Coordinates of C-alpha atoms in Angstrom, one line a residue:
X1068 CA 4.3 -18.5 122.9
X1069 CA 1.8 -17.6 126.0
X1070 CA 2.6 -18.4 129.4
X1071 CA 0.1 -21.5 129.3
X1072 CA 2.3 -23.1 126.3
X1073 CA 5.4 -22.2 127.7
X1074 CA 4.7 -24.1 130.9
X1075 CA 3.3 -27.1 128.9
X1076 CA 6.4 -27.4 127.4
X1077 CA 8.6 -27.6 130.9
X1078 CA 6.3 -30.2 131.7
X1079 CA 7.1 -32.4 128.6
X1080 CA 10.7 -31.8 129.1
X1081 CA 10.6 -32.4 133.0
X1082 CA 9.6 -36.0 131.4
X1083 CA 5.7 -35.8 132.6
X1084 CA 4.0 -36.5 129.3
X1085 CA 2.4 -39.9 129.7
X1086 CA 3.2 -43.1 127.3
X1087 CA 1.9 -42.8 124.0
X1088 CA -0.1 -45.1 123.1
X1089 CA -0.3 -47.0 119.7
X1090 CA -3.1 -45.9 117.4
X1091 CA -4.0 -48.3 114.5
X1092 CA -2.6 -51.6 112.9
X1093 CA -0.8 -51.1 109.4
X1094 CA -2.5 -53.7 107.7
X1095 CA -6.3 -53.1 108.6
X1096 CA -8.6 -49.8 109.1
X1097 CA -7.4 -47.1 111.0
X1098 CA -8.4 -47.5 114.5
X1099 CA -9.4 -44.3 116.2
X1100 CA -8.9 -43.6 120.1
X1101 CA -11.7 -41.7 121.5
X1102 CA -10.2 -40.4 125.0
X1103 CA -13.6 -40.0 127.3
X1104 CA -14.8 -39.1 131.0
X1105 CA -15.7 -41.8 132.7
X1106 CA -19.5 -42.4 132.8
X1107 CA -21.9 -45.5 132.9
X1108 CA -21.1 -46.9 129.4
X1109 CA -22.8 -44.9 127.3
X1110 CA -19.7 -43.4 125.3
X1111 CA -18.1 -46.8 124.7
X1112 CA -21.8 -48.3 123.5
X1113 CA -21.8 -45.3 121.0
X1114 CA -18.0 -45.8 119.9
X1115 CA -19.7 -49.7 119.1
X1116 CA -22.3 -48.2 117.3
X1117 CA -20.2 -45.7 115.3
X1118 CA -17.9 -48.6 114.5
X1119 CA -20.5 -50.9 112.9
X1120 CA -21.9 -47.7 111.0
X1121 CA -18.4 -47.3 109.7
X1122 CA -18.8 -50.0 107.7
X1123 CA -15.0 -51.2 107.7
X1124 CA -13.8 -47.6 107.0
X1125 CA -12.5 -47.4 110.5
X1126 CA -13.2 -48.7 114.0
X1127 CA -13.5 -46.6 117.2
X1128 CA -11.9 -48.1 120.8
X1129 CA -12.2 -45.7 124.1
X1130 CA -9.8 -45.1 126.4
X1131 CA -11.2 -43.8 130.1
X1132 CA -9.6 -40.4 131.1
X1133 CA -8.9 -39.3 134.8
X1134 CA -12.4 -38.9 136.7
X1135 CA -11.5 -35.5 138.0
X1136 CA -12.2 -32.7 134.9
X1137 CA -8.7 -30.9 135.9
X1138 CA -6.5 -34.3 135.8
X1139 CA -8.6 -35.0 132.3
X1140 CA -7.3 -31.5 131.4
X1141 CA -4.0 -32.0 132.4
X1142 CA -3.1 -35.7 130.8
X1143 CA -4.4 -34.2 127.4
X1144 CA -2.8 -31.1 127.6
X1145 CA 0.7 -32.6 128.5
X1146 CA 0.2 -35.2 125.7
X1147 CA -1.0 -32.9 123.2
X1148 CA 2.1 -30.4 123.9
X1149 CA 4.3 -33.7 123.0
X1150 CA 2.2 -33.8 119.8
X1151 CA 1.1 -37.3 120.8
X1152 CA -0.5 -38.8 117.2
X1153 CA -3.0 -41.1 119.3
X1154 CA -5.1 -38.7 120.5
X1155 CA -8.0 -38.8 117.8
X1156 CA -11.0 -37.8 119.5
X1157 CA -11.4 -36.2 123.0
X1158 CA -14.1 -35.7 125.0
X1159 CA -13.2 -31.9 126.3
X1160 CA -14.8 -29.9 129.4
X1161 CA -15.7 -26.9 127.9
X1162 CA -13.7 -24.4 130.0
X1163 CA -10.6 -26.2 128.9
X1164 CA -11.2 -25.7 125.3
X1165 CA -9.6 -22.2 124.9
X1166 CA -6.4 -23.5 126.4
X1167 CA -6.0 -26.3 123.8
X1168 CA -7.4 -24.0 120.7
X1169 CA -5.3 -21.4 121.3
X1170 CA -1.2 -23.3 120.7
X1171 CA -2.9 -25.1 117.8
X1172 CA -3.8 -28.5 119.8
X1173 CA -7.3 -29.1 118.2
X1174 CA -7.4 -29.9 114.5
X1175 CA -9.6 -27.4 112.6
X1176 CA -13.4 -27.7 112.1
X1177 CA -14.1 -27.4 108.5
X1178 CA -17.0 -25.1 107.5
X1179 CA -19.1 -27.6 106.4
X1180 CA -18.8 -30.1 109.3
X1181 CA -19.3 -26.7 111.4
X1182 CA -22.8 -25.9 109.5
X1183 CA -23.7 -29.7 109.7
X1184 CA -23.1 -30.3 113.7
X1185 CA -24.4 -26.8 114.6
X1186 CA -27.7 -27.4 113.3
X1187 CA -30.6 -27.9 116.0
X1188 CA -28.0 -27.2 118.7
X1189 CA -28.7 -25.1 122.3
X1190 CA -27.0 -22.0 121.9
X1191 CA -25.2 -22.9 125.0
X1192 CA -23.6 -25.6 123.8
X1193 CA -22.8 -23.2 120.6
X1194 CA -21.3 -20.8 123.0
X1195 CA -19.2 -23.5 124.9
X1196 CA -17.6 -25.1 121.3
X1197 CA -16.3 -21.9 120.0
X1198 CA -13.1 -19.7 120.3
X1199 CA -12.6 -16.4 118.8
X1200 CA -15.7 -16.5 116.7
X1201 CA -14.9 -20.1 115.3
X1202 CA -16.5 -23.3 116.1
X1203 CA -13.5 -25.4 117.4
X1204 CA -14.7 -28.4 119.0
X1205 CA -18.0 -30.8 118.2
X1206 CA -21.0 -30.3 120.6
X1207 CA -21.8 -33.3 122.2
X1208 CA -23.7 -33.5 125.7
X1209 CA -24.7 -30.3 127.1
X1210 CA -25.5 -30.0 131.0
X1211 CA -27.5 -27.3 132.9
X1212 CA -28.6 -26.6 136.5
X1213 CA -32.4 -26.8 137.0
X1214 CA -34.0 -25.2 140.3
X1215 CA -35.4 -28.1 142.3
X1216 CA -37.6 -28.0 145.0
X1217 CA -39.9 -29.6 147.7
X1218 CA -43.8 -28.6 146.7
X1219 CA -44.8 -28.6 150.5
X1220 CA -42.4 -25.8 150.7
X1221 CA -42.9 -23.7 147.6
X1222 CA -46.6 -24.0 148.2
X1223 CA -46.2 -22.7 151.7
X1224 CA -44.7 -19.9 150.6
X1225 CA -47.0 -18.8 147.8
X1226 CA -44.3 -19.8 145.2
X1227 CA -44.7 -22.0 141.8
X1228 CA -41.4 -22.4 140.1
X1229 CA -42.7 -24.3 137.6
X1230 CA -45.0 -21.5 136.2
X1231 CA -43.2 -18.3 137.3
X1232 CA -39.5 -18.1 137.5
X1233 CA -38.7 -17.3 141.1
X1234 CA -35.6 -15.2 142.9
X1235 CA -33.0 -15.9 144.9
X1236 CA -34.4 -13.7 147.4
X1237 CA -37.5 -15.4 147.3
X1238 CA -36.2 -19.0 147.9
X1239 CA -34.0 -17.3 150.7
X1240 CA -37.0 -15.9 152.3
X1241 CA -38.9 -19.1 152.0
X1242 CA -36.1 -21.1 153.4
X1243 CA -35.5 -18.8 156.3
X1244 CA -39.3 -18.5 157.1
X1245 CA -39.7 -22.1 157.2
X1246 CA -36.4 -23.0 159.0
X1247 CA -35.5 -25.1 156.0
X1248 CA -31.8 -25.4 154.0
X1249 CA -30.9 -24.3 150.5
X1250 CA -28.8 -27.3 149.0
X1251 CA -26.2 -25.0 147.0
X1252 CA -22.7 -26.2 146.4
X1253 CA -19.7 -24.4 148.3
X1254 CA -17.3 -26.6 148.5
X1255 CA -13.8 -25.2 147.3
X1256 CA -13.6 -26.8 144.3
X1257 CA -14.9 -25.7 140.4
X1258 CA -18.8 -26.0 141.7
X1259 CA -17.9 -22.9 143.5
X1260 CA -16.7 -21.3 140.5
X1261 CA -19.8 -22.7 138.5
X1262 CA -22.0 -21.2 141.1
X1263 CA -20.1 -17.4 141.2
X1264 CA -20.4 -17.5 137.4
X1265 CA -24.2 -18.1 137.2
X1266 CA -24.8 -15.3 140.2
X1267 CA -22.6 -13.1 138.1
X1268 CA -23.9 -13.7 134.9
X1269 CA -27.3 -14.1 136.1
X1270 CA -26.8 -10.2 137.2
X1271 CA -25.9 -9.4 133.8
X1272 CA -22.1 -9.4 134.0
X1273 CA -19.1 -11.2 133.7
X1274 CA -16.4 -12.7 135.4
X1275 CA -13.9 -11.4 132.8
X1276 CA -14.6 -8.8 130.1
X1277 CA -12.0 -9.6 127.9
X1278 CA -11.3 -13.5 128.0
X1279 CA -9.5 -13.2 124.3
X1280 CA -7.1 -11.2 125.7
X1281 CA -3.3 -12.0 126.9
X1282 CA -2.8 -13.1 130.4
X1283 CA -1.6 -9.6 131.4
X1284 CA -4.4 -7.8 129.4
X1285 CA -7.3 -10.0 131.0
X1286 CA -9.9 -7.7 132.9
X1287 CA -11.9 -8.7 135.6
X1288 CA -15.5 -7.5 135.9
X1289 CA -16.2 -8.4 139.6
X1290 CA -16.1 -5.1 140.9
X1291 CA -19.3 -4.1 139.3
X1292 CA -22.8 -4.1 140.1
X1293 CA -23.0 -7.6 139.1
X1294 CA -20.3 -8.8 141.0
X1295 CA -21.7 -7.2 144.3
X1296 CA -25.0 -8.9 143.9
X1297 CA -23.4 -12.1 143.4
X1298 CA -21.3 -11.8 146.8
X1299 CA -24.7 -10.2 148.6
X1300 CA -26.7 -13.4 147.8
X1301 CA -23.6 -16.1 148.4
X1302 CA -22.5 -14.3 151.9
X1303 CA -26.2 -14.0 153.0
X1304 CA -26.5 -17.4 152.4
X1305 CA -23.2 -18.7 154.3
X1306 CA -23.5 -15.9 157.0
X1307 CA -27.4 -16.5 157.7
X1308 CA -27.0 -20.5 157.6
X1309 CA -29.4 -20.9 155.0
X1310 CA -27.0 -23.7 153.2
X1311 CA -27.0 -25.8 156.3
X1312 CA -23.8 -26.3 158.4
X1313 CA -21.9 -28.5 155.7
X1314 CA -21.8 -25.6 153.2
X1315 CA -18.1 -25.1 153.0
X1316 CA -17.6 -28.6 152.0
X1317 CA -20.8 -29.1 150.2
X1318 CA -20.7 -30.4 146.8
X1319 CA -23.4 -31.6 144.4
X1320 CA -23.8 -35.2 146.1
X1321 CA -24.1 -33.5 149.6
X1322 CA -26.6 -30.9 148.3
X1323 CA -28.6 -33.7 146.8
X1324 CA -28.6 -35.3 150.4
X1325 CA -29.4 -32.4 152.3
X1326 CA -32.5 -31.5 149.6
X1327 CA -33.6 -34.7 150.3
X1328 CA -33.9 -34.5 154.2
X1329 CA -36.6 -33.3 156.3
X1330 CA -35.0 -29.5 156.0
X1331 CA -34.9 -29.7 152.5
X1332 CA -36.5 -26.7 150.4
X1333 CA -34.7 -25.5 147.0
X1334 CA -31.8 -26.9 145.5
X1335 CA -29.9 -25.8 142.4
X1336 CA -28.2 -28.9 141.0
X1337 CA -27.7 -30.7 137.7
X1338 CA -30.3 -33.4 136.3
X1339 CA -28.7 -36.5 137.8
X1340 CA -30.4 -36.0 140.8
X1341 CA -33.9 -36.8 139.3
X1342 CA -32.4 -40.4 138.1
X1343 CA -30.5 -40.8 141.8
X1344 CA -33.3 -39.8 143.6
X1345 CA -35.5 -42.0 141.8
X1346 CA -33.0 -45.0 142.4
X1347 CA -32.7 -44.4 145.9
X1348 CA -36.5 -44.9 145.9
X1349 CA -36.3 -48.0 144.1
X1350 CA -33.7 -49.4 146.4
X1351 CA -35.8 -48.8 149.3
X1352 CA -33.4 -46.0 151.1
X1353 CA -35.7 -42.8 150.1
X1354 CA -39.7 -42.7 150.4
X1355 CA -41.5 -42.9 147.6
X1356 CA -43.5 -39.8 149.0
X1357 CA -40.2 -37.7 148.3
X1358 CA -40.5 -38.1 144.4
X1359 CA -44.1 -36.9 144.4
X1360 CA -43.0 -33.8 146.5
X1361 CA -40.4 -32.8 143.8
X1362 CA -40.5 -30.1 141.5
X1363 CA -38.6 -28.4 139.0
X1364 CA -38.2 -25.1 137.2
X1365 CA -35.6 -22.3 135.9
X1366 CA -32.6 -21.5 137.9
X1367 CA -33.2 -18.8 140.2
X1368 CA -33.0 -15.1 139.0
X1369 CA -31.1 -12.6 140.5
X1370 CA -33.1 -9.6 139.3
X1371 CA -36.8 -10.0 139.2
X1372 CA -38.1 -10.3 135.6
X1373 CA -34.3 -10.5 134.3
X1374 CA -33.6 -14.1 133.1
X1375 CA -31.2 -16.1 134.5
X1376 CA -28.2 -17.4 132.8
X1377 CA -27.8 -20.9 134.4
X1378 CA -24.6 -23.0 134.5
X1379 CA -23.5 -24.7 131.3
X1380 CA -21.3 -27.8 131.5
X1381 CA -21.2 -31.0 129.4
X1382 CA -18.8 -32.4 127.1
X1383 CA -17.4 -31.4 123.6
X1384 CA -15.7 -33.7 121.6
X1385 CA -12.2 -32.3 120.2
X1386 CA -10.2 -33.8 117.0
X1387 CA -6.3 -34.0 118.1
X1388 CA -4.0 -31.6 115.7
X1389 CA -1.3 -34.2 115.7
X1390 CA -3.8 -37.4 115.0
X1391 CA -2.9 -39.3 111.7
X1392 CA -6.7 -39.8 111.2
X1393 CA -7.9 -36.4 111.2
X1394 CA -10.6 -36.8 108.1
X1395 CA -11.9 -40.0 109.8
X1396 CA -12.2 -38.4 113.4
X1397 CA -13.8 -35.9 112.0
X1398 CA -16.7 -38.6 110.3
X1399 CA -16.4 -40.1 113.7
X1400 CA -17.2 -37.5 115.5
X1401 CA -20.2 -36.4 113.3
X1402 CA -21.5 -40.1 114.2
X1403 CA -21.2 -40.2 117.7
X1404 CA -23.5 -36.2 118.0
X1405 CA -26.0 -37.8 115.7
X1406 CA -29.6 -37.0 117.6
X1407 CA -30.3 -40.4 117.8
X1408 CA -27.1 -41.3 119.9
X1409 CA -27.7 -38.4 121.8
X1410 CA -31.0 -39.5 123.0
X1411 CA -29.8 -42.8 123.7
X1412 CA -26.8 -41.1 125.9
X1413 CA -29.6 -39.3 127.7
X1414 CA -32.0 -41.7 128.5
X1415 CA -29.6 -44.4 129.8
X1416 CA -26.6 -42.3 131.0
X1417 CA -28.6 -39.3 132.3
X1418 CA -26.4 -36.7 130.4
X1419 CA -28.6 -34.3 128.3
X1420 CA -28.0 -33.5 124.3
X1421 CA -26.8 -30.4 122.9
X1422 CA -29.5 -31.2 120.0
X1423 CA -32.8 -30.0 120.2
X1424 CA -34.0 -32.7 117.9
X1425 CA -33.0 -35.4 120.9
X1426 CA -35.4 -34.0 123.4
X1427 CA -38.6 -35.4 121.0
X1428 CA -37.3 -39.1 121.8
X1429 CA -39.8 -40.9 123.9
X1430 CA -37.5 -42.6 126.1
X1431 CA -35.9 -39.2 127.0
X1432 CA -39.2 -37.9 127.7
X1433 CA -40.0 -41.0 129.8
X1434 CA -37.0 -41.1 131.9
X1435 CA -37.3 -37.3 132.0
X1436 CA -39.9 -35.6 132.5
X1437 CA -38.3 -32.0 132.9
X1438 CA -36.4 -32.6 129.4
X1439 CA -38.0 -29.6 128.1
X1440 CA -37.5 -27.4 131.1
X1441 CA -33.6 -28.8 130.7
X1442 CA -33.6 -27.8 127.1
X1443 CA -35.1 -24.5 127.7
X1444 CA -32.4 -23.7 130.2
X1445 CA -29.6 -24.7 128.0
X1446 CA -30.5 -21.9 125.6
X1447 CA -30.1 -19.3 128.3
X1448 CA -27.0 -21.0 129.8
X1449 CA -23.9 -19.4 130.2
X1450 CA -20.2 -20.6 130.0
X1451 CA -17.8 -20.5 132.3
X1452 CA -15.2 -17.6 131.4
X1453 CA -13.9 -19.2 128.1
X1454 CA -10.0 -18.2 128.1
X1455 CA -6.6 -20.4 127.8
X1456 CA -6.1 -19.1 131.5
X1457 CA -9.3 -20.5 132.9
X1458 CA -7.5 -22.7 135.4
X1459 CA -5.9 -19.7 137.3
X1460 CA -9.0 -17.6 137.2
X1461 CA -11.1 -20.4 138.6
X1462 CA -8.6 -21.5 141.4
X1463 CA -8.3 -18.0 142.3
X1464 CA -12.3 -17.6 142.5
X1465 CA -12.1 -20.3 144.8
X1466 CA -9.5 -18.7 146.9
X1467 CA -11.1 -15.6 147.6
X1468 CA -14.8 -16.7 147.6
X1469 CA -14.4 -19.2 149.8
X1470 CA -16.0 -20.0 152.4
X1471 CA -19.0 -18.6 151.6
X1472 CA -20.0 -17.1 155.2
X1473 CA -16.5 -14.8 154.5
X1474 CA -18.1 -13.4 151.3
X1475 CA -18.4 -9.5 151.4
X1476 CA -20.0 -7.5 148.7
X1477 CA -18.1 -4.4 149.9
X1478 CA -14.4 -6.1 150.0
X1479 CA -14.6 -9.7 148.1
X1480 CA -15.2 -8.3 144.8
X1481 CA -12.0 -6.1 144.8
X1482 CA -10.2 -8.9 146.6
X1483 CA -10.6 -11.7 143.5
X1484 CA -10.0 -9.1 141.3
X1485 CA -6.6 -8.0 142.7
X1486 CA -5.3 -11.4 143.5
X1487 CA -6.2 -13.2 140.1
X1488 CA -4.8 -10.4 138.5
X1489 CA -1.5 -10.9 140.3
X1490 CA -1.9 -14.6 139.6
X1491 CA -2.0 -13.8 136.0
X1492 CA 0.9 -11.3 136.1
X1493 CA 3.5 -14.0 137.6
X1494 CA 3.2 -11.7 140.9
X1495 CA 1.8 -13.9 143.5
X1496 CA 1.1 -17.8 143.2
X1497 CA -1.9 -19.7 143.6

């Protein structure tokens, strides 16, 4: 077994597995348990809709996972290692899918189902749902980051990101020239890995060059022109103070606050920022003029004229390999991800669809006028490294690329490569 599977097995022996839940009644239709990430009630509503659509064949109940993605991964992995039959459907963060697929914790997706749930789905979501050339999860919602900008700042700099993609250098120069701040995520957390990956991918490289390899054979692609270009951008933003004084602890929420302030200029962030800003205006905590000054465009390019590879996030649906109701769970998953349900989820909860048909919905267009840009961004989005050892890779990056002001293109890529390689080989601890 791989090192990851052995570790999970030891956790089970140590008694760390959460208590197993009952899964259904013997005298009625099967009850499918869908383990969901916290949201604004959208997944529970979809579960209700799909229960009604099943017309008595099964019912779906939801069970909420921890808010933190790594805690979600830990709970599900430990329970699946114990062959927990109560896990029927799971809302999975894409980076953790290989870790669950490799040891056989996910039920196979039949080809006819794979064909159906892949139809009209953006490429980024398909890439994130695939492991070793096969679709192993069902694409649900797919997130990506856009470039958000203050129109007044961009106009003064002679830029129009809504019409022509801009580069990191252009927005860095514009912020510096106008004594403004760039809103980026520099905190020592998963959001930093997201930023590093997007920079490396946009520069034409990959953090891992052979992500499907065993731990001892994994090769990193940081000591390349792409890795150095990524380090140059991040290090410059940190050293020159372009990310503001709070950059080393800035997460998505802090970035939004910085962008909304008087020194806001450009920001890379997820679509939630639009609804959050509108809500603040409605509550009276922000002036309406701010909304009028916000524009959006595609993620910044590292090299002018070369398409960027924006971050890819979201949630896919996995079917538990030990579920007693795999066939019903597959049917339920297909209902959950219909274009109608994805459109509802986007318009009400702010989570973008993976299905392109959903973007044609009138409520979606009203709630998110940048929906077409989100869809285009998802076609170019790059998943984070897809490997069963993602946790080691991500934490290793955070350890060696933080704080941003310490990042040096001449030394950081090698330092990061050496450290992560040592961790993967068991020669060093995170």
